[in-house]
Coordinates of C-alpha atoms and ligand atoms in Angstrom, one line a residue:
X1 CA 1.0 -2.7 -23.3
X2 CA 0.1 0.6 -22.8
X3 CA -2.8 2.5 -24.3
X4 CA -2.2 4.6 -27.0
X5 CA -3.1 7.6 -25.5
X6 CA -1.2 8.1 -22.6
X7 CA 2.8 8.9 -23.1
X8 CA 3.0 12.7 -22.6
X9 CA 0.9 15.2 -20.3
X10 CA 1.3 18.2 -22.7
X11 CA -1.3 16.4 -25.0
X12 CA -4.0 15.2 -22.4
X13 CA -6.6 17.9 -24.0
X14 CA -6.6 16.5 -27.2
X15 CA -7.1 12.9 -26.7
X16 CA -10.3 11.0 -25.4
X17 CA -11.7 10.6 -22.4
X18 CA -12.7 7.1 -21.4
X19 CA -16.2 6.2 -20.3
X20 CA -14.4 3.4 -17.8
X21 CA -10.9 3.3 -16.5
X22 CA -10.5 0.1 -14.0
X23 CA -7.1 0.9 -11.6
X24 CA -6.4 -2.3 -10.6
X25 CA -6.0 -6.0 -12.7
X26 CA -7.0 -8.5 -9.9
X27 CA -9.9 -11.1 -9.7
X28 CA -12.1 -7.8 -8.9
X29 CA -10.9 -5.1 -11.7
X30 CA -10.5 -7.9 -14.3
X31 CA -13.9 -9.3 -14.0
X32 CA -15.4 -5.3 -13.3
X33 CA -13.4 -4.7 -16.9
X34 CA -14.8 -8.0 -18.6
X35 CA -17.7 -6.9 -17.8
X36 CA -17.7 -3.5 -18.8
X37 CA -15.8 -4.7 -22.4
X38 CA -18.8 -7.3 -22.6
X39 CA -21.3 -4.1 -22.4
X40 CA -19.4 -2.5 -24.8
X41 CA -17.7 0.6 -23.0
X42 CA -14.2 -0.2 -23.8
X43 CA -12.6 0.1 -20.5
X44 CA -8.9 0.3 -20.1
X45 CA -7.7 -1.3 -17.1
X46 CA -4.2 -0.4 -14.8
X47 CA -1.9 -2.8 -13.4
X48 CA 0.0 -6.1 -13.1
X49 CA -2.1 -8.7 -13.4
X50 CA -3.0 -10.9 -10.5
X51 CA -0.1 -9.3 -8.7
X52 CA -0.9 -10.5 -5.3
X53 CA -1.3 -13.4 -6.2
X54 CA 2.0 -14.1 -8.1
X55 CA 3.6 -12.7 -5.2
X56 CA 2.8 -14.9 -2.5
X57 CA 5.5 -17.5 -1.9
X58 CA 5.3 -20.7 -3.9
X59 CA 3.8 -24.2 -2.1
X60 CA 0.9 -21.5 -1.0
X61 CA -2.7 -23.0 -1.5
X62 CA -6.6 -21.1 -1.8
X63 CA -8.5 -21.2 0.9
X64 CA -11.6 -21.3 -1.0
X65 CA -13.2 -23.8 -2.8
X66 CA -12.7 -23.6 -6.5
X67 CA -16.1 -23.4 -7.1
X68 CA -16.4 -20.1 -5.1
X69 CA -13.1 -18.7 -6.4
X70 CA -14.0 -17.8 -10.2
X71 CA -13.5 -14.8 -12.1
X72 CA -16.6 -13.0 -13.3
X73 CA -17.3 -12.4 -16.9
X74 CA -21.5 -11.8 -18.1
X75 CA -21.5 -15.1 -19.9
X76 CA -19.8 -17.3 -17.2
X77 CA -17.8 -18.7 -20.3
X78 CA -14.3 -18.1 -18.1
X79 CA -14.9 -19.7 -15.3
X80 CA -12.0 -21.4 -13.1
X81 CA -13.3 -24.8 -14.2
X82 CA -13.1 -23.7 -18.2
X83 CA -9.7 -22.7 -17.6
X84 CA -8.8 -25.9 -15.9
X85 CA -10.7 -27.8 -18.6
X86 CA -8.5 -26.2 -21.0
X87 CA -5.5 -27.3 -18.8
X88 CA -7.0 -30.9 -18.9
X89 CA -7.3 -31.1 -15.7
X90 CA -10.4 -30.8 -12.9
X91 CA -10.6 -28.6 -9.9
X92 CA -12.2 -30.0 -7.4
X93 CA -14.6 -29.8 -4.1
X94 CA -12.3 -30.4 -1.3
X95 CA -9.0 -30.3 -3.1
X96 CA -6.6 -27.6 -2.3
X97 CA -5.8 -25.5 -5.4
X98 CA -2.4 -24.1 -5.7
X99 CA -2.4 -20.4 -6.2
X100 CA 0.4 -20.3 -8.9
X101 CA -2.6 -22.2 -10.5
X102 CA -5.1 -19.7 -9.5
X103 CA -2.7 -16.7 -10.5
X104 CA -2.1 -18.6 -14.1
X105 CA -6.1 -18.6 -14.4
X106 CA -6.6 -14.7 -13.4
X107 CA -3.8 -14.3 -16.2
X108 CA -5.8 -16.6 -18.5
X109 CA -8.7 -14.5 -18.0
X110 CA -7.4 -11.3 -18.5
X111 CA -5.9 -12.6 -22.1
X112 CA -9.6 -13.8 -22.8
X113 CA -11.7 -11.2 -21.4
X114 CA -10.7 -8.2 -20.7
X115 CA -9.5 -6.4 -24.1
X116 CA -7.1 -3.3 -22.8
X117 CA -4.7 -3.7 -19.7
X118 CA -1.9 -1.3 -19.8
X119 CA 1.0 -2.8 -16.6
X120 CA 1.2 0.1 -15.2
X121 CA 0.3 1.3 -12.2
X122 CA -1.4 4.3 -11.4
X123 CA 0.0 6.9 -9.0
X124 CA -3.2 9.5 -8.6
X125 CA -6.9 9.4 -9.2
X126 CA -7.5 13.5 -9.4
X127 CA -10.8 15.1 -10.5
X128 CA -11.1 16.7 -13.7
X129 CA -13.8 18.9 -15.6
X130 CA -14.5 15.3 -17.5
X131 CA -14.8 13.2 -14.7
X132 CA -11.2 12.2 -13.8
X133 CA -7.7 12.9 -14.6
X134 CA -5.3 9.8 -13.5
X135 CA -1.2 10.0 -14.0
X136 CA 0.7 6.4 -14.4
X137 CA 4.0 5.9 -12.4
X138 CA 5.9 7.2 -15.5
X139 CA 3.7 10.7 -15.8
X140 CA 1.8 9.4 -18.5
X141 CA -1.9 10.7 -17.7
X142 CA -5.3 9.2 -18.9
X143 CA -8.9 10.9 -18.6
X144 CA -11.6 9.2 -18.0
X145 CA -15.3 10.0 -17.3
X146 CA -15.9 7.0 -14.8
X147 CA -13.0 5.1 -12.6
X148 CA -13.7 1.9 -10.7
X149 CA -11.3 1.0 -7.8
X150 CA -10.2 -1.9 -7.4
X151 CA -6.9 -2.2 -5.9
X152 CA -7.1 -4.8 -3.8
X153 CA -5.3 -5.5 -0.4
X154 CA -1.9 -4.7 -1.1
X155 CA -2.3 -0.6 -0.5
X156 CA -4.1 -1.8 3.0
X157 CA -1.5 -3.9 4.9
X158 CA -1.7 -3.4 8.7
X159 CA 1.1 -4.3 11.0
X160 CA 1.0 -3.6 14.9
X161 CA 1.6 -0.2 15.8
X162 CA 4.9 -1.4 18.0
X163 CA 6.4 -2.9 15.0
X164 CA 6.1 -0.1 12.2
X165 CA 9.0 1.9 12.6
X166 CA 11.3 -0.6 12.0
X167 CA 12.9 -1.2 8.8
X168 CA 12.1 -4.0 6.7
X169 CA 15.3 -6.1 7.2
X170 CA 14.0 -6.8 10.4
X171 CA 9.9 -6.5 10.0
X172 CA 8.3 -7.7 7.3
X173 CA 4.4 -8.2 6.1
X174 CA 3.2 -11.4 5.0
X175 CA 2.4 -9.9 2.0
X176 CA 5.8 -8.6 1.1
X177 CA 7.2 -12.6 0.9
X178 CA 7.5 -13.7 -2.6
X179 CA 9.9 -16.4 -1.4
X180 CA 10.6 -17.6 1.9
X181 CA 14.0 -19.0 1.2
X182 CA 15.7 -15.7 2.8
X183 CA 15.0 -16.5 6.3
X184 CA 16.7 -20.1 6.1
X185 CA 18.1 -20.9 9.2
X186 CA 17.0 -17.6 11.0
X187 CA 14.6 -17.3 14.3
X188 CA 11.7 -16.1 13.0
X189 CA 8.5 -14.5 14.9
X190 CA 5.5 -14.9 12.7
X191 CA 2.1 -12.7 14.7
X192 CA -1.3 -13.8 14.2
X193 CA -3.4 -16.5 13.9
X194 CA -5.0 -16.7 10.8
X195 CA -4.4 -18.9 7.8
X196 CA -1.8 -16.3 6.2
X197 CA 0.1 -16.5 10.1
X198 CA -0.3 -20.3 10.3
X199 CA 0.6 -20.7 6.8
X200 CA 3.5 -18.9 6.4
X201 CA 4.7 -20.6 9.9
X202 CA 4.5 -23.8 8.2
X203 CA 6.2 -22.8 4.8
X204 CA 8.9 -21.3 6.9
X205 CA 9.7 -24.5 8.7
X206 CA 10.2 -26.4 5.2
X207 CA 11.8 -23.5 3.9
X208 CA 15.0 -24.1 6.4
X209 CA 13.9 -21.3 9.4
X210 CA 16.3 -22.0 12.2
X211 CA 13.2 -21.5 14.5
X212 CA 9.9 -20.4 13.9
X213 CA 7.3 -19.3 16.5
X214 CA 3.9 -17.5 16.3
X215 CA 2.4 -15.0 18.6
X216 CA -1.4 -14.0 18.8
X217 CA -3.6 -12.4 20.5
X218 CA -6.0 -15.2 20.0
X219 CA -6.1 -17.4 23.3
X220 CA -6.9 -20.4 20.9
X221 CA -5.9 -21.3 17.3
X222 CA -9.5 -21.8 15.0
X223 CA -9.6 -24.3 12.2
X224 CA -11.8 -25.3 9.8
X225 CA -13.0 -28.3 9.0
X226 CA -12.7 -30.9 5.8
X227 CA -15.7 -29.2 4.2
X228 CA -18.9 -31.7 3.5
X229 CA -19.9 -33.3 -0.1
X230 CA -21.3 -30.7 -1.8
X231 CA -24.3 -33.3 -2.6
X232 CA -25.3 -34.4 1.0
X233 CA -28.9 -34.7 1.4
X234 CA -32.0 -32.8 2.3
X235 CA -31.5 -32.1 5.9
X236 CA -27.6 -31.8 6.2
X237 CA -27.8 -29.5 3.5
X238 CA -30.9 -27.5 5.1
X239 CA -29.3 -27.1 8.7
X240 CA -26.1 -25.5 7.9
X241 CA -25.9 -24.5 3.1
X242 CA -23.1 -24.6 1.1
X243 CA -21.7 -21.1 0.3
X244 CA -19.1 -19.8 -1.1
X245 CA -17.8 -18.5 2.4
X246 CA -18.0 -22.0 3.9
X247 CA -21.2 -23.3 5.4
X248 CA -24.2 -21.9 7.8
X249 CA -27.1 -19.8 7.2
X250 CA -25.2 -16.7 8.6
X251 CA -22.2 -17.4 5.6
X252 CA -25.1 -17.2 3.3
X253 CA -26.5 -14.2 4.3
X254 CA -22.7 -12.4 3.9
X255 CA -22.5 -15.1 0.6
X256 CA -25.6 -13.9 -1.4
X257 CA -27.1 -11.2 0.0
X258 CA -24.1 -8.5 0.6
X259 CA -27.0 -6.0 -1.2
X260 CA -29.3 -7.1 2.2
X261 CA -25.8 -6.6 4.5
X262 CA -25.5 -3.0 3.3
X263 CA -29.2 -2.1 4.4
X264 CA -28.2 -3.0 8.1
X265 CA -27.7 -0.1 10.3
X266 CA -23.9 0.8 10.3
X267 CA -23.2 -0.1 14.1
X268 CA -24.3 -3.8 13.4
X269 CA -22.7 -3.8 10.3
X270 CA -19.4 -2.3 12.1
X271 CA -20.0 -5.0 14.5
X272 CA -20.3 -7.4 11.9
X273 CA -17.3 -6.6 10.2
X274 CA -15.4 -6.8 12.6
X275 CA -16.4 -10.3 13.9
X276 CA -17.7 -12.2 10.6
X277 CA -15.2 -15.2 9.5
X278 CA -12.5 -14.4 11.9
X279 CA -9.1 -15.8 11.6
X280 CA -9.0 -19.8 10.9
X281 CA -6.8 -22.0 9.5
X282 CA -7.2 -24.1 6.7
X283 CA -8.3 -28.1 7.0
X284 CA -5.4 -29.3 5.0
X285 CA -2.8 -27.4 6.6
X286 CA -3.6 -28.6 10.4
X287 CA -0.8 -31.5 9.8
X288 CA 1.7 -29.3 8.1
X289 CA 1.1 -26.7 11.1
X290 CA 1.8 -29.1 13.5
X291 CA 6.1 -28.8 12.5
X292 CA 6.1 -25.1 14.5
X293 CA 6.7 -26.1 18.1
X294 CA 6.6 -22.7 19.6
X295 CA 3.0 -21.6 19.5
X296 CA 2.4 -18.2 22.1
X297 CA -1.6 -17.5 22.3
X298 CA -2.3 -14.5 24.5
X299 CA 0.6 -12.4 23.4
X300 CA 0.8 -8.9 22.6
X301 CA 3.9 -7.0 21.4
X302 CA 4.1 -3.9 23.3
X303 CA 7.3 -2.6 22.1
X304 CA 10.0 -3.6 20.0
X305 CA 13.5 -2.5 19.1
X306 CA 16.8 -4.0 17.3
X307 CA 19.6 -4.8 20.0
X308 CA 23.3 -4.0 19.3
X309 CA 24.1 -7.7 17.4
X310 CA 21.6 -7.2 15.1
X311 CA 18.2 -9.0 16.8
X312 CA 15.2 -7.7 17.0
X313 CA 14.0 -7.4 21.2
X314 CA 10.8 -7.5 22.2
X315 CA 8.9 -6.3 24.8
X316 CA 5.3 -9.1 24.9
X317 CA 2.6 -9.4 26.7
X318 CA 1.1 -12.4 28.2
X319 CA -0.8 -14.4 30.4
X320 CA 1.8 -14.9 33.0
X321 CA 3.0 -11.2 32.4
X322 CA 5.3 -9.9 30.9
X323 CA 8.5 -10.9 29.0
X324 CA 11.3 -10.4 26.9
X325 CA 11.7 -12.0 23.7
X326 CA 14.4 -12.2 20.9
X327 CA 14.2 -13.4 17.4
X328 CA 16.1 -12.7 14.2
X329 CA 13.2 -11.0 12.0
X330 CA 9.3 -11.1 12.6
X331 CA 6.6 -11.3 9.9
X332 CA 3.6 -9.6 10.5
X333 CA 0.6 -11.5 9.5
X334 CA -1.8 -9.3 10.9
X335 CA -4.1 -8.6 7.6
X336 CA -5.2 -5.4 5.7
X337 CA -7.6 -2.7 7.1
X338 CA -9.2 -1.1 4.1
X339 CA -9.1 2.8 5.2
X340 CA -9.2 5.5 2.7
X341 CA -6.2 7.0 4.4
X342 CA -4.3 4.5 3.1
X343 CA -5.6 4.7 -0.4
X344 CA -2.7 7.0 -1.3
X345 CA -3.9 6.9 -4.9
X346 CA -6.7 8.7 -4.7
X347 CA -5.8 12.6 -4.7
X348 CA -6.2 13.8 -1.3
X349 CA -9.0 16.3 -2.9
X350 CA -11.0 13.4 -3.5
X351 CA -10.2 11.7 -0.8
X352 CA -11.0 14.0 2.3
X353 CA -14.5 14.9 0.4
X354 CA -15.5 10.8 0.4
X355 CA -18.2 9.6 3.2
X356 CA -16.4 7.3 4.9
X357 CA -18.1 4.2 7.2
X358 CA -16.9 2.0 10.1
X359 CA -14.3 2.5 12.2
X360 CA -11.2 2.6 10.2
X361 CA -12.4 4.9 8.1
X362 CA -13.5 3.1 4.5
X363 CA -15.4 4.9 2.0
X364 CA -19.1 4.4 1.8
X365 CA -20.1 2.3 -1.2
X366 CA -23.6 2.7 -2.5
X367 CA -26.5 0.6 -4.2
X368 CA -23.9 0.6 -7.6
X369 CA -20.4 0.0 -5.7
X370 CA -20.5 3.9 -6.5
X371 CA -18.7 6.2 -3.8
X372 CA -20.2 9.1 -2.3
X373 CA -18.4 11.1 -5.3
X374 CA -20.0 10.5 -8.7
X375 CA -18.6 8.2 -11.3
X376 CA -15.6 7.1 -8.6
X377 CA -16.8 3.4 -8.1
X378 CA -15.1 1.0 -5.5
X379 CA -14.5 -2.5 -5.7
X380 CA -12.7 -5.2 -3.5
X381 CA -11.9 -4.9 0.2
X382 CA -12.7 -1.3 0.3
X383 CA -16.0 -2.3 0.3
X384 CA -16.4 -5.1 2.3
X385 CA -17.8 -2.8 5.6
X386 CA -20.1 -1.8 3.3
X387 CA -21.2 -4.9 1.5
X388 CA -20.0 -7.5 4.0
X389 CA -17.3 -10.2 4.1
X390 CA -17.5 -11.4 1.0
X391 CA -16.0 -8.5 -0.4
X392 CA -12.8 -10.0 1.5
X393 CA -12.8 -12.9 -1.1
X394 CA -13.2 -13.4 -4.6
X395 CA -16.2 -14.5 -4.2
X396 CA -17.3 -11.4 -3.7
X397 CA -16.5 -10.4 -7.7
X398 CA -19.4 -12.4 -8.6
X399 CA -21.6 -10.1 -6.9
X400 CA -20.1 -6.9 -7.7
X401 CA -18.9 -6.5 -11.3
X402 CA -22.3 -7.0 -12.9
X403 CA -23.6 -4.3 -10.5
X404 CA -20.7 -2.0 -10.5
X405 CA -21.0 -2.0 -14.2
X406 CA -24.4 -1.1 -14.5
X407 CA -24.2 2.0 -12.0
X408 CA -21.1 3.1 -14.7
X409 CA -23.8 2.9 -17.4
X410 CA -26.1 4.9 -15.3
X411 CA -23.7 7.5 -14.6
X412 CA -22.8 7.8 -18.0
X413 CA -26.1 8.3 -19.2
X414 CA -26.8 11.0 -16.5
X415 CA -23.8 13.0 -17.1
X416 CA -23.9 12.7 -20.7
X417 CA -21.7 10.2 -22.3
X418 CA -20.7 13.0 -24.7
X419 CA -18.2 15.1 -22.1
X420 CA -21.0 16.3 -19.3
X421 CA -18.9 16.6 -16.2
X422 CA -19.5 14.0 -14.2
X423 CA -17.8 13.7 -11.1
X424 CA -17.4 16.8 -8.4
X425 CA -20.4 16.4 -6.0
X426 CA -22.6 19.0 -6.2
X427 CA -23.9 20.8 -3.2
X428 CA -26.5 18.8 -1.8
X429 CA -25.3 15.6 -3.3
X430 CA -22.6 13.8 -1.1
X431 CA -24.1 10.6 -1.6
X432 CA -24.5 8.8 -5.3
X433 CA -27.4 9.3 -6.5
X434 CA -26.8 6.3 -9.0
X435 CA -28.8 3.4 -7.8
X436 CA -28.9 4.8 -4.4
Ligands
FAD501 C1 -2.1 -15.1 1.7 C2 -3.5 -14.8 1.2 C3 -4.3 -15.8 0.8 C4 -5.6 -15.6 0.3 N1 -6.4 -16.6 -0.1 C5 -7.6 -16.4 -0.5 C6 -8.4 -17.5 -1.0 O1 -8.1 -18.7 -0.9 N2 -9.6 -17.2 -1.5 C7 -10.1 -15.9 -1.6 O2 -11.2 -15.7 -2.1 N3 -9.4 -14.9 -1.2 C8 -8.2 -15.1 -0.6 N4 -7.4 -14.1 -0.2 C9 -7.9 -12.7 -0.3 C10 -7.6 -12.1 -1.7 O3 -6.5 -11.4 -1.6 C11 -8.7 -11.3 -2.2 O4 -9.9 -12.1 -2.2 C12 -8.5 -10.9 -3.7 O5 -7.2 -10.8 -4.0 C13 -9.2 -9.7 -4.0 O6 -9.1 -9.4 -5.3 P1 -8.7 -7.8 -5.7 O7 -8.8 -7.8 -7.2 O8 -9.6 -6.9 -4.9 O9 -7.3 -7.6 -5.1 P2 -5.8 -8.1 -5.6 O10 -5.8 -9.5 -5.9 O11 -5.0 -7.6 -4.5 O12 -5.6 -7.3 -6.9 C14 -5.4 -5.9 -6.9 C15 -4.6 -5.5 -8.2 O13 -4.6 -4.1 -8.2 C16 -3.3 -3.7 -8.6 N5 -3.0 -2.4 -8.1 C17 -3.0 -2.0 -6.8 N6 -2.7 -0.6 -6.8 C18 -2.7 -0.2 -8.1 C19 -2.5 1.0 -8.7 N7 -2.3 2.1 -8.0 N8 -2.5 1.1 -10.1 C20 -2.7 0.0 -10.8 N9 -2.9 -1.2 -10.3 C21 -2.9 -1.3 -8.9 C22 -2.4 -4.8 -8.0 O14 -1.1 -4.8 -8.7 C23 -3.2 -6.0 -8.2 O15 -2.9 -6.6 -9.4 C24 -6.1 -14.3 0.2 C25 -5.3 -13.2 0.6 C26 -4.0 -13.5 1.1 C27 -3.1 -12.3 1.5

């Protein structure tokens, strides 16, 4: 669908401006826009639907537990477990849920909740007299007085410096794999060692790979464990919670107190970040892991080029030295680092006046998920070295949507929900003042 207002830039001046435009339809910008709709600001929100998450290659499973991977709407009426209900079925503590499931629920949600979502993406975030001035892939433009953020992980893919300048025939992310079927009966290098690496090494030993291996850094692959009943007693429970980032007393500080996390001074958060629920595998896929022979821990690529019949060499570095090793294509499960360089989107007006935090450069978030520019809020994995590791997980959506929303309300009513300009920092005010 797209909203009515947006096919031609020669009319933008005559149409309305929107209090809320949400770029991004994931678990974050559906439950920001749900709850926004449920406060009755009428937001219209940009993209595909759950995109990600349709994207990832099929016989994928969450990582979370379905009780800490719901959507958030005000009433909690569309929660995973309604959808499932609805489904007649039950998702459960300790069961792997599939994510076409999970991506059928996000769509579920955005049918229920969220009133306006127009597919299309959004090429630039600009400031305007308004508030904002943002231009879909097809030049249709939209005003708006607030924006929230939330695009997700996709726009922050990170693959080892070595590795990027080679095309993607022969270098993939593991984000880019809809299907693995392609690399049946190929050698395939998958790098890293967290449950995206280990994961995609398994599917691509059922899917037919002619040889799979995975090289990390890590000198030891992490699992977790089979996670405990959730009703265990008084003193299991008390020594190490349930959260919705697995258990321990330091999972809940990140779980339910990412407002606390964002008080702590920026080195320990930086330190924090950078450390907090590092790369582990999954319980259930430990067995299904165990099909990829070739496991390399204590490798680094150091260089990397395509040889003249069409391999990839490369140049690794490893405990015994180094070595030479060649492979058909390699897949790049090395995560997403959420700097605001790479949030092309945003106009590079807006983006070079942001505050940024930590060191890869993300833009600060304050109290009310606002940025350091008025009515540009942030959502998602942007804000995660601001808010903590939650913000790496849906759980996090829980947390922020409710908040987000409230600091849009506050803007609104300081810049006048009539047409007061209310972006453009003025001098003297870098940070948001909203909630700040
Ligand atoms: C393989 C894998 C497995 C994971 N498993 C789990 C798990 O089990 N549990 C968990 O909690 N987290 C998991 N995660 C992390 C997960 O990606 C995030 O928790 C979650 O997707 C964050 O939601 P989001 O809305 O911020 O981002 P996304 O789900 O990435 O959604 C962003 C949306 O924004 C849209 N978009 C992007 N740019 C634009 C634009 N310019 N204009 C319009 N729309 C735009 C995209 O199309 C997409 O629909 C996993 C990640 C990966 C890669």
């Amino acid at each position: 669908m797209k909203t009515e207002d947006t096919m031609a830039n020669a009319k933008t001046t005559a149409r309305p401006v929107h209090d809320l435009v949400v770029v991004g339809a994931g678990p974050y910008g559906l439950s920001v826009a749900a709850h926004a709709a449920a406060h009755g600001l009428h937001p219209v929100t940009f993209g595909r639907p759950m995109e990600s998450w349709h994207a990832m290659p099929s016989g994928m499973f969450l990582k979370s537990e379905p009780w800490a991977s719901h959507l958030s709407d005000p009433a909690g009426a569309y929660g995973l477990d309604a959808y499932a209900s609805e489904r007649g079925t039950r998702a459960e503590h300790g069961v792997p849920l599939p994510v076409s499931f999970f991506a059928a629920y996000g769509d579920w949600f955005a049918r229920r909740a969220v009133p306006a979502v127009d597919e299309r993406m959004i090429a630039s975030v600009a400031p305007a007299p308004e508030g904002f001035l943002l231009t879909a892939e097809d030049g249709g433009t939209v005003r708006a007085r607030t924006v929230a953020l939330a695009v997700g992980v996709l726009p922050f893919l990170e693959v080892p410096g070595p590795l990027r300048h080679l095309p993607r025939r022969y270098v993939t992310h593991s984000s880019h794999h809809g299907e693995l079927a392609a690399l049946a009966g190929r050698d395939v290098t998958v790098v890293g060692a967290g449950q995206a690496a280990l994961e995609t090494a398994a599917l691509l030993v059922e899917a037919g790979a002619a040889a799979v291996r995975v090289l990390a850094r890590a000198d030891r692959l992490r699992w977790n464990t089979l996670p405990p009943a959730l009703d265990r007693g008084l003193w299991p429970t008390l020594r190490a919670p349930h959260t919705g980032l697995g258990c321990g007393w330091r999972n809940k500080l990140y779980a339910d107190t990412p407002g606390v996390f964002r008080r702590l001074p920026a080195a320990t958060r930086a330190r924090l970040f950078g450390s907090a629920l590092g790369p582990a595998g999954a319980w259930w896929l430990r067995e299904r892991f165990a099909a990829v022979g070739d496991v390399r821990l204590g490798h680094r690529i150091t260089a990397a080029a395509v040889t003249g019949d069409d391999r990839l060499r490369l140049d690794v570095e490893g405990p015994d030295g180094t070595g030479v090793l060649e492979t058909d294509h390699v897949v790049a499960a090395t995560g997403f680092v959420p700097s605001l360089d790479r949030a092309g989107v945003l106009d590079p007006a807006l983006r070079s006046a942001l505050r940024t935090v930590g060191p890869a450069g993300a833009p600060e978030t304050g109290a009310l998920f606002e940025s350091s520019w008025p009515g540009l809020f942030l959502a998602g994995l942007l804000t995660a070295p601001s808010y903590g590791p939650s913000m790496r997980f849906v759980f996090g959506a829980g947390y922020t949507a409710g908040r987000l929303v409230k600091g849009v309300r506050r803007r609104l009513r300081a810049g006048g929900r009539g047409g007061a300009v209310v972006g453009r920092p003025r001098s003297g005010e870098r940070a948001a003042r909203v909630g700040a």
